[in-house]
PDB file of C-alpha atoms and ligand atoms in Angstrom:
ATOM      1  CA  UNK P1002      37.740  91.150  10.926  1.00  0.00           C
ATOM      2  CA  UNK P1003      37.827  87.683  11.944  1.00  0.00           C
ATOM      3  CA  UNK P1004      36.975  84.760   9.981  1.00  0.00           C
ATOM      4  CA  UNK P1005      35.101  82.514  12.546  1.00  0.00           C
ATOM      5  CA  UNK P1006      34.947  79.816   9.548  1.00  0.00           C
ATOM      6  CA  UNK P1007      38.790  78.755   9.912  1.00  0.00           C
ATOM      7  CA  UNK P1008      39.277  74.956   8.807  1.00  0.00           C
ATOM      8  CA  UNK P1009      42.609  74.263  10.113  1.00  0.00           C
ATOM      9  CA  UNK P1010      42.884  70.948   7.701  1.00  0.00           C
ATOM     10  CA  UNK P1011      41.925  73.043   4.826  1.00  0.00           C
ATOM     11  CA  UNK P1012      44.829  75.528   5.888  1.00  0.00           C
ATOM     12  CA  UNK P1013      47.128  72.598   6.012  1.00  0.00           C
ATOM     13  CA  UNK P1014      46.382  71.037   2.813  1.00  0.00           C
ATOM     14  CA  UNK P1015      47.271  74.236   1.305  1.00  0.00           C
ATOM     15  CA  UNK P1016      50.523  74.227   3.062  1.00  0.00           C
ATOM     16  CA  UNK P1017      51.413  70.844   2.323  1.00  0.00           C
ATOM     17  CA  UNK P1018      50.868  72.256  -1.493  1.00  0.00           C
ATOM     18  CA  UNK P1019      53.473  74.750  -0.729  1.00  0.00           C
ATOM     19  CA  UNK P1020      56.451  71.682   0.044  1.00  0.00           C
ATOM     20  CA  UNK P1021      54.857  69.411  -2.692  1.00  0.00           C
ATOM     21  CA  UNK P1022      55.661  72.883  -5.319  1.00  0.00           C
ATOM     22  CA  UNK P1023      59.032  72.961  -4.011  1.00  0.00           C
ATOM     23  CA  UNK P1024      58.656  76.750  -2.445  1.00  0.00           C
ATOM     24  CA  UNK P1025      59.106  75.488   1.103  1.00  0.00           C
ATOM     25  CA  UNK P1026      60.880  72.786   2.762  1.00  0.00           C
ATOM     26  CA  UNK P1027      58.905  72.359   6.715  1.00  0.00           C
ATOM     27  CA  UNK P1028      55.944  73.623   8.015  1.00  0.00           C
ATOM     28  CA  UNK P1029      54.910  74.420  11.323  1.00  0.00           C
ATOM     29  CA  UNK P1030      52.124  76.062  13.104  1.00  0.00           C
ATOM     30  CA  UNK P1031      51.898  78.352  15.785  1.00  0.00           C
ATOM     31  CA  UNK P1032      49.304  78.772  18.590  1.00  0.00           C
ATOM     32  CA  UNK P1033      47.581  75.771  18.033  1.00  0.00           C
ATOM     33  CA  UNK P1034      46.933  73.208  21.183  1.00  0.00           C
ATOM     34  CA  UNK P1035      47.460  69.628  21.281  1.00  0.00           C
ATOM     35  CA  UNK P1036      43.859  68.923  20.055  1.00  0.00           C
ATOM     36  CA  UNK P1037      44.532  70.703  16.942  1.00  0.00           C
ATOM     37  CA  UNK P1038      47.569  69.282  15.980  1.00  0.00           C
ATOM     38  CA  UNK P1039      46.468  66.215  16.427  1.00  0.00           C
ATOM     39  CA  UNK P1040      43.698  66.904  13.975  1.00  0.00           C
ATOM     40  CA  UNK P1041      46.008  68.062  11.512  1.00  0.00           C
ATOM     41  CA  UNK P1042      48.355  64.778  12.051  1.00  0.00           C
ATOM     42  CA  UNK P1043      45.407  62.885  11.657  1.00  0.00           C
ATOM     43  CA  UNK P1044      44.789  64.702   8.064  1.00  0.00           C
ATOM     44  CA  UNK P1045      47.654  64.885   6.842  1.00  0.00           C
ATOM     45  CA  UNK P1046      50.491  63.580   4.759  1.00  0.00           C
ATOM     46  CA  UNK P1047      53.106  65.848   6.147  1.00  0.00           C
ATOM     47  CA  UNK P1048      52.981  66.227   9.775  1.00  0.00           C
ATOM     48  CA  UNK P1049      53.854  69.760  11.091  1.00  0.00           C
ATOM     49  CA  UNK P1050      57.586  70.244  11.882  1.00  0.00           C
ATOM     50  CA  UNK P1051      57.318  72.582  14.554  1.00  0.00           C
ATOM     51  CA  UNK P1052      55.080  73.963  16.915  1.00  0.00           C
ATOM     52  CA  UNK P1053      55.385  77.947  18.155  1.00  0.00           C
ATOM     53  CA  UNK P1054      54.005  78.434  21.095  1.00  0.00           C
ATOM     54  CA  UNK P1055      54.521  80.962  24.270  1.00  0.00           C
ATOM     55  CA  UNK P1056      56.916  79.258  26.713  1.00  0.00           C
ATOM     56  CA  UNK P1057      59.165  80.621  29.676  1.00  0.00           C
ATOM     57  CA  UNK P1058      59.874  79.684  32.978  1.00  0.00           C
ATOM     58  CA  UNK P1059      56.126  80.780  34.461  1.00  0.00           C
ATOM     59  CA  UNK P1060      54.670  78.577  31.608  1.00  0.00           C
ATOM     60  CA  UNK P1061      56.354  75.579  30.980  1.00  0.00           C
ATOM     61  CA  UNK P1062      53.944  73.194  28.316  1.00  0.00           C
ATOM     62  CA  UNK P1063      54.823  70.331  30.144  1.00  0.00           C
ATOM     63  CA  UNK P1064      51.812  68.691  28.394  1.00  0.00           C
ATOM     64  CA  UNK P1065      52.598  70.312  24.883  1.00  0.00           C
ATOM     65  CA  UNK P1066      56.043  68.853  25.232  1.00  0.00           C
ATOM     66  CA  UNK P1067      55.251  65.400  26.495  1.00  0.00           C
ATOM     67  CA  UNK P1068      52.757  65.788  23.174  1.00  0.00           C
ATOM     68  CA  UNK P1069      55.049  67.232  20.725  1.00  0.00           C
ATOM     69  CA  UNK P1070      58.233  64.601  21.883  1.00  0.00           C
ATOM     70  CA  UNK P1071      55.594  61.388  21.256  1.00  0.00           C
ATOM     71  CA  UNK P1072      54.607  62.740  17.413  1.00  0.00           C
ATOM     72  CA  UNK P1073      58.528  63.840  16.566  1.00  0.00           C
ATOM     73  CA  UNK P1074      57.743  67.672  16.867  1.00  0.00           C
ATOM     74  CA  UNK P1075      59.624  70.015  17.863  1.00  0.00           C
ATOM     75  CA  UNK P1076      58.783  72.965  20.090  1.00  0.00           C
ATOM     76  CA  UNK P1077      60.052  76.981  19.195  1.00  0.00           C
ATOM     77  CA  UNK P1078      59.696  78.999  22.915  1.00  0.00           C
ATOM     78  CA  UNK P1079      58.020  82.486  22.264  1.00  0.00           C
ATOM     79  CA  UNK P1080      58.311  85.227  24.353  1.00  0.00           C
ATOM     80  CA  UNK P1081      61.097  83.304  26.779  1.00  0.00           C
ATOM     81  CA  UNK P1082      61.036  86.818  29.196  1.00  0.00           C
ATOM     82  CA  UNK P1083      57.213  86.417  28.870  1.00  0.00           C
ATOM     83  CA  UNK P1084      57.124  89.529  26.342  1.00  0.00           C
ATOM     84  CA  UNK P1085      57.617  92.824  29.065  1.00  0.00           C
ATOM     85  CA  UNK P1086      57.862  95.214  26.687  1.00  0.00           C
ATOM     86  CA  UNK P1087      53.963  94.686  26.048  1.00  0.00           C
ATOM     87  CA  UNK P1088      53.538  96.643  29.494  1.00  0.00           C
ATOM     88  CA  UNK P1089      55.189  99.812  27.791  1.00  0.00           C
ATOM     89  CA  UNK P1090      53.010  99.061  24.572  1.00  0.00           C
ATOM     90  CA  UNK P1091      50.047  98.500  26.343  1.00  0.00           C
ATOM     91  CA  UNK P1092      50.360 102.160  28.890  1.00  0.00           C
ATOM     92  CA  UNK P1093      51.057 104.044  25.908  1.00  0.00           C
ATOM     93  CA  UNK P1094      47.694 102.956  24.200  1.00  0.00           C
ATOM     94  CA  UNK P1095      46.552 103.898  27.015  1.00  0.00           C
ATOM     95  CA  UNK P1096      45.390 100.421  27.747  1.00  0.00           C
ATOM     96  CA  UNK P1097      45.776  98.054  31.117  1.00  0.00           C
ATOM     97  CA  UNK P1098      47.733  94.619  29.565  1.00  0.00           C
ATOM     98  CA  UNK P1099      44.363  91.931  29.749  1.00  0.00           C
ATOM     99  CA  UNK P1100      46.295  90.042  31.981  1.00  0.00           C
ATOM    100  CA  UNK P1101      49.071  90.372  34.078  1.00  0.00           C
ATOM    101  CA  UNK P1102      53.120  90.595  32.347  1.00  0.00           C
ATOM    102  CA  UNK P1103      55.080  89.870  35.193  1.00  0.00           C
ATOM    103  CA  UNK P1104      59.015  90.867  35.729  1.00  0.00           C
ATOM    104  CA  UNK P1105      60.622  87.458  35.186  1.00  0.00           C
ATOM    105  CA  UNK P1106      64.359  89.114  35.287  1.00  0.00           C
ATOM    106  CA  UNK P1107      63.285  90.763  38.834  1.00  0.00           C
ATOM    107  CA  UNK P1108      61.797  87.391  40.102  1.00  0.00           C
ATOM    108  CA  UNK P1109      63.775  86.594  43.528  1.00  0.00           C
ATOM    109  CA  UNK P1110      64.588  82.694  42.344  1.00  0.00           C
ATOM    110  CA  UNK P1111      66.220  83.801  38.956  1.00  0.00           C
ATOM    111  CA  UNK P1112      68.058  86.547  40.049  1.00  0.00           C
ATOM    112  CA  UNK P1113      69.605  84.164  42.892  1.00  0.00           C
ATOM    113  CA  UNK P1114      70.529  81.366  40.547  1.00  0.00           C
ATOM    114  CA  UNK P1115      71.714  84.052  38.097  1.00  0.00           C
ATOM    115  CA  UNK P1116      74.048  85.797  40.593  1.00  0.00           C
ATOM    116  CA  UNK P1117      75.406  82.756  41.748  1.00  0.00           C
ATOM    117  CA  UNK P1118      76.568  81.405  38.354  1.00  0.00           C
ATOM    118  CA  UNK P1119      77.236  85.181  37.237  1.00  0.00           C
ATOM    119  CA  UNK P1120      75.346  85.500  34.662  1.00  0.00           C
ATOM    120  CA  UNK P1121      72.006  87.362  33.786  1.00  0.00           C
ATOM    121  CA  UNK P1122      68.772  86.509  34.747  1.00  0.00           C
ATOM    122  CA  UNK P1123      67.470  86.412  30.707  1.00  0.00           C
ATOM    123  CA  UNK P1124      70.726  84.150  30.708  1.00  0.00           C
ATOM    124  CA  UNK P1125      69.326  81.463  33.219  1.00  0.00           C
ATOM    125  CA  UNK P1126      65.698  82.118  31.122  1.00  0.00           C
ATOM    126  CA  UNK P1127      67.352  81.141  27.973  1.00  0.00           C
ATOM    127  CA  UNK P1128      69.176  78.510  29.514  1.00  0.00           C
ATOM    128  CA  UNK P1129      66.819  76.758  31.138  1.00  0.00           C
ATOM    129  CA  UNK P1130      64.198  76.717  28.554  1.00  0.00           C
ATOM    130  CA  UNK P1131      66.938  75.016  26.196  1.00  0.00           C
ATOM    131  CA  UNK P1132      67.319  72.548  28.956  1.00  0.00           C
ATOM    132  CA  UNK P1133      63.916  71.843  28.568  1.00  0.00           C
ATOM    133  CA  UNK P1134      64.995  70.389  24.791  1.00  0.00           C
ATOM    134  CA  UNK P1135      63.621  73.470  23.146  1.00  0.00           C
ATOM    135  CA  UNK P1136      64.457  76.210  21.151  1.00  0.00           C
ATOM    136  CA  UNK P1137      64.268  79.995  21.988  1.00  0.00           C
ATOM    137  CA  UNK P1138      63.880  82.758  20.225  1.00  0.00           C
ATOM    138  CA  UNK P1139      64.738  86.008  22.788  1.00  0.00           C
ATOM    139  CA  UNK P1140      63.667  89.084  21.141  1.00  0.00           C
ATOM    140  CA  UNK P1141      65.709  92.818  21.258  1.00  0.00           C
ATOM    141  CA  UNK P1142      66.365  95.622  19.467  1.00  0.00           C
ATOM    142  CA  UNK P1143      70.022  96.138  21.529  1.00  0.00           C
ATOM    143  CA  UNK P1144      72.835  94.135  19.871  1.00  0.00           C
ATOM    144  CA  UNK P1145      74.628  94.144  22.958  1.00  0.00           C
ATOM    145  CA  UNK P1146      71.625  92.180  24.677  1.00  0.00           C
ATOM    146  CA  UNK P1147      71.510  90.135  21.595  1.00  0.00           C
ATOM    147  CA  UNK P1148      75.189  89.068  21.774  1.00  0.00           C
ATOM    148  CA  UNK P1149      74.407  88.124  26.060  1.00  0.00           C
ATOM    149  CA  UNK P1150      71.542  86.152  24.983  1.00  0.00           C
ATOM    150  CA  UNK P1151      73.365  83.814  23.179  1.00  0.00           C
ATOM    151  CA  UNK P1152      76.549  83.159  25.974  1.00  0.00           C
ATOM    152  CA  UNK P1153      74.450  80.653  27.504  1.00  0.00           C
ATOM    153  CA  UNK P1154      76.687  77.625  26.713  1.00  0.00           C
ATOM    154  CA  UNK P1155      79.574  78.230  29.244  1.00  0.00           C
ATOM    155  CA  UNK P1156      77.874  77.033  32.241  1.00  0.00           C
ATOM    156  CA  UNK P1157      75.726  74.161  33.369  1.00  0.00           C
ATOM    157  CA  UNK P1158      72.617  74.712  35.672  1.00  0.00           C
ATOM    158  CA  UNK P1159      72.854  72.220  38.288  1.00  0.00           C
ATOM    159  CA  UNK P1160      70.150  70.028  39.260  1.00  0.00           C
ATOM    160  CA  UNK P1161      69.150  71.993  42.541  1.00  0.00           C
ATOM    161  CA  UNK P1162      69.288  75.366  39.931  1.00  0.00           C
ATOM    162  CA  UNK P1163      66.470  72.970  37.468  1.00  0.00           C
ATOM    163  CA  UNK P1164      64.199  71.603  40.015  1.00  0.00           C
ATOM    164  CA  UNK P1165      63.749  75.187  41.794  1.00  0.00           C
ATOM    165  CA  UNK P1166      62.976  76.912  38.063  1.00  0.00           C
ATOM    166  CA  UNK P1167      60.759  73.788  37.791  1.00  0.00           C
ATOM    167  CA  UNK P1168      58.473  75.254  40.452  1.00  0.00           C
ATOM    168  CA  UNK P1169      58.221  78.284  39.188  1.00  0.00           C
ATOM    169  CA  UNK P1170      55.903  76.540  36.552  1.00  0.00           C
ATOM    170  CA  UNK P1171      52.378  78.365  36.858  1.00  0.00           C
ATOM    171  CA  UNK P1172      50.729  75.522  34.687  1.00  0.00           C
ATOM    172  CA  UNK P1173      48.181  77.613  32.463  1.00  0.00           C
ATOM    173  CA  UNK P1174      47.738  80.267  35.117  1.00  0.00           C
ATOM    174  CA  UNK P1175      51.215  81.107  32.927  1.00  0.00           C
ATOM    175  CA  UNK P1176      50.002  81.845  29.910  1.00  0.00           C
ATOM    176  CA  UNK P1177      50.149  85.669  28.917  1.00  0.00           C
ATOM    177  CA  UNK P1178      48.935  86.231  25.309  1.00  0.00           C
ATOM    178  CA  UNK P1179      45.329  87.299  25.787  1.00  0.00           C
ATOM    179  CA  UNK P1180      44.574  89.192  22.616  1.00  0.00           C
ATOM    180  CA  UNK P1181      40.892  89.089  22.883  1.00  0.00           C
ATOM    181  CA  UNK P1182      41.296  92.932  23.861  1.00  0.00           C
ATOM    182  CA  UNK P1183      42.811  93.732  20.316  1.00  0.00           C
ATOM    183  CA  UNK P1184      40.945  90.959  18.061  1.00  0.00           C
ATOM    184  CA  UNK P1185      37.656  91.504  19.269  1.00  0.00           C
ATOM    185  CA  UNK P1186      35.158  88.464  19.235  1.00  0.00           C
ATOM    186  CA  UNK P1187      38.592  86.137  18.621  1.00  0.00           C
ATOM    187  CA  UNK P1188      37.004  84.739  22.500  1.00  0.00           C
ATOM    188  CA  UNK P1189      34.363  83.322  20.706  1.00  0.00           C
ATOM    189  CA  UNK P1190      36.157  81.928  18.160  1.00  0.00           C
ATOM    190  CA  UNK P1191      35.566  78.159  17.367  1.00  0.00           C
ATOM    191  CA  UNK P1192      39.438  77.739  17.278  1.00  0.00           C
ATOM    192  CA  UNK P1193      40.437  79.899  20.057  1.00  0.00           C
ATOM    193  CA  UNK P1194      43.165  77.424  20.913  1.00  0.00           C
ATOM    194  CA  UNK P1195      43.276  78.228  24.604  1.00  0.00           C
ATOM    195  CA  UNK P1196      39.887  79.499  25.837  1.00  0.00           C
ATOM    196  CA  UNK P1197      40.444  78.142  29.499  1.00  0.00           C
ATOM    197  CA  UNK P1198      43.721  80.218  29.625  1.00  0.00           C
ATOM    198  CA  UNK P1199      43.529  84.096  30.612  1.00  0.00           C
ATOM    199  CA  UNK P1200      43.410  85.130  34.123  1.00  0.00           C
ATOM    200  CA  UNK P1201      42.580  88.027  33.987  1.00  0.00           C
ATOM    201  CA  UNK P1202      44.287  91.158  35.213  1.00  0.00           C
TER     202      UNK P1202
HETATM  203  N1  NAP O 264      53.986  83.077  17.210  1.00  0.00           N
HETATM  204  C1  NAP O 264      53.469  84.035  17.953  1.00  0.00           C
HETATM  205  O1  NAP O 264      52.236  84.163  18.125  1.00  0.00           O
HETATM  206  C2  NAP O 264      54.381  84.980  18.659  1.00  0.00           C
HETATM  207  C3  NAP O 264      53.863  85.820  19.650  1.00  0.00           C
HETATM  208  C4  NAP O 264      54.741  86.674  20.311  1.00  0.00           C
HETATM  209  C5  NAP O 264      56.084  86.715  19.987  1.00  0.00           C
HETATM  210  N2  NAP O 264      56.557  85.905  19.006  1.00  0.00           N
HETATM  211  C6  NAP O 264      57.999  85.955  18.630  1.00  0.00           C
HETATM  212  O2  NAP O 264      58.800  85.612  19.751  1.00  0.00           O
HETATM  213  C7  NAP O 264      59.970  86.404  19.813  1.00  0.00           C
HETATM  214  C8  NAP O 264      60.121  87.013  21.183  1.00  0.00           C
HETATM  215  O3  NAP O 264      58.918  87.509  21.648  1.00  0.00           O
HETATM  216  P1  NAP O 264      58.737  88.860  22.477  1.00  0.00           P
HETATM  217  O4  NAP O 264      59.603  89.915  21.961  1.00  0.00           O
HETATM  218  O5  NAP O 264      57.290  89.136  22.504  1.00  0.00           O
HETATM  219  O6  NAP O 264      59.167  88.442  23.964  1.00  0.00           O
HETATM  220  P2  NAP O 264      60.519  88.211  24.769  1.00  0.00           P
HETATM  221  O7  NAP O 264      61.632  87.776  23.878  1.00  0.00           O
HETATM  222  O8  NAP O 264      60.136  87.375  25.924  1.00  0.00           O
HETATM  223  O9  NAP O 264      60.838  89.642  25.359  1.00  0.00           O
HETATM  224  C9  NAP O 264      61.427  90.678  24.635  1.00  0.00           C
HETATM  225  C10 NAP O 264      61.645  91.836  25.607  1.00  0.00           C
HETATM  226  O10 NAP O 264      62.732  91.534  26.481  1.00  0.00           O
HETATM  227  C11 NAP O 264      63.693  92.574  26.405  1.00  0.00           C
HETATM  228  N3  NAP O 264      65.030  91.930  26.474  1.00  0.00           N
HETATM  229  C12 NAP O 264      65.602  91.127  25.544  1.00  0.00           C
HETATM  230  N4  NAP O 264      66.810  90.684  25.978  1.00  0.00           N
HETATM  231  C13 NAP O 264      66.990  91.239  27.206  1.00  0.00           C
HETATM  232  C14 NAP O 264      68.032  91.178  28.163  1.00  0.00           C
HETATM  233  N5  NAP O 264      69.138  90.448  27.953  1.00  0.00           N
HETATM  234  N6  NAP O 264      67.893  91.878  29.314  1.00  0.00           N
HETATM  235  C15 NAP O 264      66.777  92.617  29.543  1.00  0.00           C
HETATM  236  N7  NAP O 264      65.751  92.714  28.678  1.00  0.00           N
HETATM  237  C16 NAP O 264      65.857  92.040  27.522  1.00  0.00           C
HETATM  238  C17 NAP O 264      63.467  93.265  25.079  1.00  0.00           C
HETATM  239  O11 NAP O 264      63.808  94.608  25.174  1.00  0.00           O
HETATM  240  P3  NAP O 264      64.805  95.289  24.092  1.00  0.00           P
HETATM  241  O12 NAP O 264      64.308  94.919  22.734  1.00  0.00           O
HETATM  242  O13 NAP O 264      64.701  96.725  24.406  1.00  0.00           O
HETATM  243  O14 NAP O 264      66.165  94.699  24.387  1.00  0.00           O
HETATM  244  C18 NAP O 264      61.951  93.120  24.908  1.00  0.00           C
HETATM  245  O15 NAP O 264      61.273  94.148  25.628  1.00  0.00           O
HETATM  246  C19 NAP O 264      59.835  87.425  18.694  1.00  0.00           C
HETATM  247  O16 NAP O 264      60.659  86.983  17.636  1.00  0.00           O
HETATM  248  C20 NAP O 264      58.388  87.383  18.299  1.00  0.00           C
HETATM  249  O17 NAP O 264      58.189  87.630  16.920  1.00  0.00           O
HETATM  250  C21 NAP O 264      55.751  85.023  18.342  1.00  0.00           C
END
């Protein structure tokens, strides 16, 4: 069921209830775009700490950052690899992913600027998105992959290596999480925070 009634403030005032009792110290949100969060600074006493939002090389927020940087936010990158797993999830619903996943670690550009620094292509993902001045949060269920994801601060990508992963930037043909296929009406939501986002596959 979804509550098409959401009041984002009225969410927020309860938060800020939760650091005035002492039970959290920040607050964030997640999915929310820059007209939102500028509500909520705008109503607000504490400003949000953090902002979650999908982010990897084919979807780069330059707006969201330029945003987040001028109000002292910072930015958390979900879904660096743009989430492929959900391909496997999606066939063995049965289902066709709503839009298209694509193979970032396959993608001709990273797998050249990963070979040449010898590293993995999640490696240069990683790497470049903490360029970006933001932080990452790589998701797997293999330890070994877990320890490679972090031994990306033993090389440097040069500034040729930054302005060709620069235009791999898709702009908000990028964006992958369409959910509207699970959360049924959430389309039509008043606070569907990207509605103009989902190409669809
Ligand atoms: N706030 C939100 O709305 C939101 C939405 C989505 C995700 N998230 C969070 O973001 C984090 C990451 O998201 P995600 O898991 O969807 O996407 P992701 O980190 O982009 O991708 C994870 C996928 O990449 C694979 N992988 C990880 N390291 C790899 C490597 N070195 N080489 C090859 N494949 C590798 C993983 O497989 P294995 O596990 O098999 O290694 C898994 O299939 C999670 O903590 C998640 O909770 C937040």
């Amino acid at each position: 069921m979804i509550d098409m009634h959401t009041n984002l403030v009225e969410l927020w005032k309860s938060m800020e209830k939760q650091v005035d009792a002492g039970l959290v110290k920040s607050i964030g949100v997640s999915n929310f775009n820059e007209e939102q969060i500028k509500r909520v600074i705008n109503n607000s006493r504490i400003k949000p700490a953090n902002v979650q939002v999908e982010m990897h090389v084919q979807f780069q927020q330059k707006s969201l950052r330029e945003f987040c940087q001028k109000h002292g936010i910072t930015i958390c990158a979900y879904a660096p690899f743009a989430s492929p797993g959900r391909n496997e999830f999606y066939s063995k619903l049965g289902l066709k992913p709503p839009v298209v996943i694509p193979d970032l670690f396959q993608h001709p550009v990273i797998v050249k600027i990963a070979d040449k620094h010898k590293k993995s292509s999640a490696q240069i993902l990683i790497k470049y998105l903490t360029e970006l001045g933001v932080s990452v949060i790589p998701k797997s269920v293999s330890s070994e992959r877990i320890r490679s994801n972090f031994q990306i601060f033993d090389f440097t990508l040069s500034p040729v290596d930054i302005a060709q992963l620069q235009e791999l930037d898709l702009g908000e043909m990028g964006f992958t999480f369409e959910f509207s296929s699970f959360f049924k009406g959430m389309d039509k939501h008043p606070e569907n925070p990207f509605p103009h986002r989902a190409p669809k596959n």
